[in-house]
Amino acid sequence: MTATPSPDAPPSTMMTDEEYGVLRASAALWAGTSVLITDERGRVLVQHVDYRTTCLLPGGAVDESESPAQGAARELLEELGVTMIVDRGLAVDWVSADSLNAPASMRFPGEILHVYDGGTWDNEQIAAIRLPDREIKSVEFVGPARLPDLMSPGDARRALSALRARINAAGPALLENGLPIAPTVLDRAGALRTARARHHLPFHAGPAPEQLSVVQVWGWLLGPDGRVLVLLQPDTGAALLPGGAPELPDCGDPLVTLRREVSEEAAAEFGEPLFLGHLCDPDKPYARLRYAAPLTRLGPPSADPATGRTHIRLLATPEQALELFDWGLPAADQLAAVHQARARLGIPRAARQPLTELPDATDLTTL
């Protein structure tokens, strides 16, 4: 019988194949798989099941001789009645034996759980869901901030980590008990852990009617590589674009408001802006203006005098920025206007890439 060295033994120690197999079997882990699916508002699909009080992502145990990706595709068919190829990983989680408080009779040895990207589903795909006769009672799409209330702590941590990995676009995240071993800026800031501000307001490309009061001016500030400046609130992880509300010293000039707010919130400056349009509230006589402009300078970050908070500054593609907001379907019209303005400004379209944190004064020519 062939002698095989133990991976944990000194080089001089030898084992038989049988001894080696027994050793590896004693250290075996369970294997599981799940799929993260969102709708067009960035809400996550969760399943209400008849055998647990908490919700789950679609998925389950990996069967014998089955790869995790094959298991994920099989579970989607069994649980949602959907046939699709699952080939993009978001996270791999090592779940320790003592993390679940599992009963001793279960003899839970720990688990390696793979999370795959099921993509963004439109209304037609959602309508095609067919639930089985048992196990899955219902499904719903929920805001990311609701996951900790609906799922077990470990499952919620894993789902949020996978969602942040999807947005960050740096490849699959390696997790231990649901937490990244190499946290990104989204993980460190706790992005998506609080409810996103819901602004499903129609976007209009023209100027705001004079009878509407301007209550907000925000800017899509484009770096030389086509990414935009996004701010995260340090205490909540909430994302926003630079800008804010008019103040009396602004004398009713929205560009004065925007320059002041951008300086106060982000220690940034921008070049000649292009007016994109406005959002209007059907229930209130308010207008929210939107501009696009080239980002020309980023100084050292400082505390916003209005809040005392120093925002976390990021560069993200416009599409990544929208994944951090809850602006509804009207956001597509605003995104189209941003790209039209970008082209007019001679700024290239940014390829999807990992988010870049800007903690210090930044030379924008190096982007």
XYZ file of C-alpha atoms in Angstrom:
367
model
C 0.000 0.000 0.000
C 1.391 3.368 -0.963
C 2.701 5.488 1.862
C 1.359 9.063 1.902
C 2.718 11.820 4.141
C 0.234 13.584 6.400
C -0.060 17.292 5.499
C 0.175 18.198 9.204
C 2.888 15.747 10.205
C 6.671 16.232 10.214
C 8.320 15.278 6.911
C 9.694 12.051 8.373
C 6.277 10.698 9.417
C 4.600 8.371 6.880
C 1.048 7.009 6.718
C -0.654 4.335 4.742
C -3.357 5.402 2.313
C -5.953 3.901 4.661
C -4.588 5.834 7.648
C -4.484 9.011 5.594
C -8.077 8.496 4.458
C -9.280 7.971 8.029
C -7.497 11.151 9.115
C -9.050 13.237 6.342
C -12.513 11.750 6.968
C -12.282 12.730 10.624
C -11.688 16.341 9.590
C -14.508 16.454 7.015
C -16.848 19.441 6.721
C -20.324 19.750 5.337
C -20.696 21.568 2.008
C -23.561 23.924 1.183
C -24.552 26.306 -1.554
C -26.839 29.309 -1.949
C -27.766 31.902 -4.549
C -28.117 35.667 -4.099
C -30.848 37.116 -6.337
C -31.974 40.759 -6.428
C -34.737 42.639 -8.156
C -34.336 45.883 -10.080
C -34.527 47.883 -6.850
C -31.634 45.998 -5.288
C -33.844 44.018 -2.905
C -32.768 40.474 -2.033
C -34.912 37.376 -2.599
C -35.466 35.399 0.608
C -37.485 32.250 1.174
C -39.911 31.581 4.014
C -39.618 27.858 4.763
C -41.766 25.474 6.791
C -38.915 23.982 8.815
C -37.322 27.152 10.234
C -38.482 30.377 11.812
C -35.880 32.368 9.888
C -35.608 33.048 6.162
C -33.028 31.620 3.787
C -31.480 32.373 0.436
C -32.303 29.742 -2.190
C -29.940 26.812 -1.755
C -29.120 23.806 0.369
C -26.665 20.968 0.873
C -24.357 19.857 -1.906
C -25.161 16.277 -2.883
C -22.574 13.526 -3.191
C -20.422 13.824 -6.347
C -22.011 17.223 -7.088
C -20.099 20.470 -7.435
C -21.322 23.508 -5.473
C -22.315 25.257 -8.718
C -24.288 22.237 -9.853
C -25.939 22.090 -6.451
C -26.916 25.751 -6.682
C -28.533 25.229 -10.100
C -30.352 22.138 -8.834
C -31.686 23.985 -5.786
C -32.991 26.838 -7.954
C -34.919 24.333 -10.040
C -36.280 22.462 -7.011
C -37.142 25.522 -4.914
C -38.108 28.182 -7.473
C -38.860 26.156 -10.601
C -36.207 28.125 -12.490
C -33.587 26.648 -14.815
C -30.412 28.703 -15.115
C -26.654 28.348 -15.254
C -24.934 29.378 -12.040
C -21.324 30.235 -12.804
C -20.328 33.359 -10.866
C -19.246 33.101 -7.261
C -19.722 35.885 -4.730
C -18.421 34.381 -1.489
C -17.053 31.256 0.164
C -17.813 31.035 3.871
C -16.096 28.830 6.434
C -18.697 28.183 9.126
C -17.072 26.921 12.328
C -18.456 23.992 14.293
C -19.215 26.128 17.331
C -20.838 29.040 15.504
C -24.383 27.666 15.218
C -24.996 26.254 18.705
C -25.981 23.050 16.962
C -27.206 20.201 19.197
C -24.608 17.567 19.980
C -26.790 14.927 18.319
C -26.337 16.709 14.993
C -22.551 16.255 15.227
C -22.099 19.394 13.109
C -18.443 19.386 11.967
C -18.471 22.845 10.364
C -19.352 23.813 6.815
C -17.982 25.376 3.680
C -20.808 27.357 2.089
C -20.625 28.852 -1.409
C -22.715 31.884 -2.406
C -23.377 32.381 -6.106
C -24.701 35.362 -8.031
C -28.191 34.747 -9.386
C -28.284 38.173 -11.021
C -30.935 40.883 -11.124
C -34.394 39.600 -12.044
C -37.000 41.642 -13.864
C -40.744 41.319 -13.398
C -41.037 38.603 -16.052
C -38.429 36.422 -14.336
C -40.048 36.951 -10.955
C -43.462 36.015 -12.346
C -41.983 32.735 -13.624
C -41.169 31.510 -10.093
C -42.996 28.288 -9.235
C -42.776 27.053 -5.658
C -42.797 23.363 -4.691
C -45.631 21.757 -2.724
C -43.605 21.656 0.486
C -40.668 23.310 2.269
C -40.903 26.739 0.557
C -43.969 28.586 1.834
C -43.335 31.868 0.041
C -40.646 34.184 -1.292
C -40.257 37.942 -1.091
C -37.776 40.617 -2.067
C -36.570 42.651 0.900
C -34.242 45.594 1.392
C -30.720 44.570 2.457
C -31.139 46.259 5.847
C -34.002 43.859 6.683
C -31.863 40.736 6.326
C -30.647 40.711 9.971
C -34.275 40.818 11.139
C -35.392 37.964 8.893
C -32.405 35.615 8.806
C -30.217 33.962 11.408
C -27.201 36.130 12.340
C -24.725 34.035 10.360
C -26.951 33.811 7.288
C -27.555 37.581 7.330
C -23.846 38.355 7.660
C -23.081 36.038 4.759
C -25.794 37.485 2.509
C -24.721 41.083 3.181
C -21.058 40.224 2.653
C -21.913 38.550 -0.651
C -24.018 41.519 -1.765
C -21.198 43.953 -0.955
C -18.773 41.711 -2.852
C -21.074 41.827 -5.868
C -21.189 45.636 -5.805
C -17.460 45.980 -5.162
C -16.603 43.785 -8.175
C -13.243 42.603 -6.825
C -14.103 38.908 -7.065
C -15.483 36.438 -4.516
C -15.051 37.276 -0.848
C -13.516 34.772 1.545
C -15.548 34.684 4.758
C -15.273 33.187 8.220
C -18.642 32.832 9.928
C -20.107 35.322 7.472
C -17.452 38.038 7.847
C -14.755 38.819 5.256
C -11.208 37.997 6.263
C -10.111 40.936 4.073
C -12.887 43.545 4.496
C -13.475 46.067 1.717
C -14.445 49.665 2.361
C -18.110 48.660 2.032
C -17.644 46.046 4.749
C -15.749 48.387 7.057
C -18.368 51.115 6.651
C -21.248 48.674 7.092
C -22.838 49.698 3.799
C -26.449 48.502 3.334
C -26.912 47.659 7.044
C -29.301 50.581 7.441
C -32.346 51.195 5.272
C -31.551 53.031 2.066
C -33.353 56.335 1.558
C -36.250 55.624 -0.795
C -36.582 58.227 -3.562
C -38.730 56.798 -6.353
C -39.271 60.211 -7.906
C -39.626 60.785 -11.662
C -36.642 62.386 -13.373
C -37.220 65.213 -15.856
C -34.468 66.388 -18.176
C -35.740 69.979 -18.376
C -35.506 72.825 -15.860
C -37.712 72.736 -12.782
C -40.952 74.743 -13.003
C -40.673 78.112 -11.295
C -43.473 77.335 -8.840
C -41.415 74.500 -7.302
C -39.055 75.226 -4.434
C -35.558 73.796 -4.838
C -34.856 71.748 -1.717
C -31.822 69.784 -2.860
C -28.912 70.070 -5.307
C -26.730 67.013 -5.919
C -23.863 66.430 -8.327
C -22.564 63.466 -10.280
C -18.874 64.395 -10.079
C -16.900 62.459 -12.662
C -13.245 61.589 -12.261
C -10.934 61.372 -15.296
C -11.573 57.619 -15.536
C -15.371 58.013 -15.670
C -16.138 56.990 -12.101
C -18.163 59.222 -9.798
C -17.611 60.457 -6.276
C -19.852 58.724 -3.712
C -19.978 59.461 0.010
C -20.693 57.018 2.828
C -21.861 58.240 6.198
C -19.352 56.920 8.752
C -21.921 56.071 11.440
C -24.614 54.408 9.325
C -22.891 53.312 6.097
C -25.610 55.125 4.107
C -24.544 56.258 0.627
C -25.240 59.614 -1.008
C -24.020 61.868 -3.790
C -22.232 65.116 -2.876
C -24.619 68.044 -2.456
C -27.298 69.268 -0.147
C -29.953 71.820 0.692
C -29.812 75.526 -0.252
C -28.960 78.020 2.471
C -29.613 81.768 2.681
C -26.026 82.781 1.794
C -26.418 80.895 -1.499
C -28.828 83.629 -2.700
C -30.955 81.147 -4.587
C -28.103 80.054 -6.890
C -28.095 76.225 -7.080
C -24.494 76.101 -8.292
C -23.372 78.100 -5.270
C -25.209 75.556 -3.138
C -23.561 72.657 -4.922
C -20.031 74.082 -4.713
C -20.438 74.882 -1.018
C -21.874 71.473 -0.155
C -19.263 69.599 -2.192
C -16.514 71.502 -0.408
C -18.024 70.943 3.044
C -18.956 67.276 2.613
C -16.126 65.996 0.424
C -13.346 68.633 0.415
C -13.747 68.558 -3.367
C -13.981 70.966 -6.282
C -15.430 70.548 -9.768
C -15.208 72.178 -13.170
C -17.868 73.595 -15.469
C -21.083 71.693 -14.720
C -23.811 70.436 -17.019
C -27.423 70.590 -15.864
C -29.023 67.143 -16.013
C -32.579 67.810 -14.843
C -34.736 67.611 -11.784
C -36.760 65.248 -9.661
C -40.216 66.307 -8.563
C -42.348 65.069 -5.704
C -45.973 64.493 -6.781
C -47.186 65.258 -3.251
C -45.090 68.351 -2.473
C -44.126 71.496 -4.446
C -40.441 70.604 -4.325
C -37.705 70.133 -6.894
C -34.384 68.318 -6.516
C -31.773 69.391 -9.060
C -29.100 67.173 -10.580
C -25.849 68.245 -12.257
C -22.865 66.454 -13.744
C -19.380 67.947 -13.678
C -15.716 66.939 -13.940
C -14.114 66.371 -10.564
C -11.030 68.601 -10.470
C -9.675 68.440 -6.912
C -9.876 66.343 -3.758
C -8.293 67.799 -0.654
C -7.766 66.162 2.737
C -11.108 65.021 4.206
C -12.632 67.184 6.891
C -15.727 67.129 9.077
C -18.925 68.431 7.533
C -19.761 71.580 9.554
C -23.476 70.758 9.317
C -23.181 67.297 10.888
C -19.710 67.023 12.411
C -19.152 63.819 10.410
C -16.261 63.101 8.088
C -17.686 61.206 5.138
C -15.945 58.225 3.585
C -15.163 59.111 -0.023
C -15.333 56.529 -2.805
C -14.972 56.355 -6.544
C -17.506 54.029 -8.153
C -18.989 53.571 -11.590
C -22.396 55.254 -11.905
C -23.955 51.809 -12.028
C -22.257 50.748 -8.792
C -23.413 53.983 -7.157
C -27.035 53.217 -8.026
C -26.738 49.784 -6.384
C -26.160 51.602 -3.082
C -29.355 53.675 -3.468
C -33.057 52.850 -3.587
C -34.187 55.170 -6.383
C -36.490 52.731 -8.146
C -36.985 52.402 -11.888
C -36.796 56.204 -12.543
C -33.073 55.931 -11.753
C -32.522 54.493 -15.252
C -33.505 57.834 -16.826
C -31.106 59.722 -14.578
C -28.316 57.239 -15.338
C -28.831 57.775 -19.077
C -28.549 61.547 -18.556
C -25.308 61.056 -16.598
C -23.751 59.094 -19.438
C -24.878 61.661 -22.006
C -23.233 64.398 -19.928
C -20.103 62.293 -19.474
C -19.764 61.908 -23.238
C -20.257 65.670 -23.749
C -17.506 66.322 -21.206
C -15.149 64.017 -23.074
C -14.805 61.619 -20.130
C -14.532 57.886 -20.897
C -17.025 55.344 -19.654
C -15.605 53.475 -16.685
C -15.383 49.711 -16.745
C -16.802 47.951 -13.720
C -13.989 47.632 -11.188
C -13.396 47.574 -7.414
C -14.416 50.677 -5.519
C -11.573 53.021 -4.593
C -11.510 54.686 -1.181
C -10.048 58.199 -1.131
C -8.888 58.790 2.456
C -6.370 61.539 1.670
C -5.813 64.371 -0.766
C -5.750 62.731 -4.187
C -3.961 63.538 -7.414
C -6.784 62.913 -9.861
C -4.395 62.569 -12.794
C -3.284 59.215 -11.389
C -6.738 57.666 -11.634
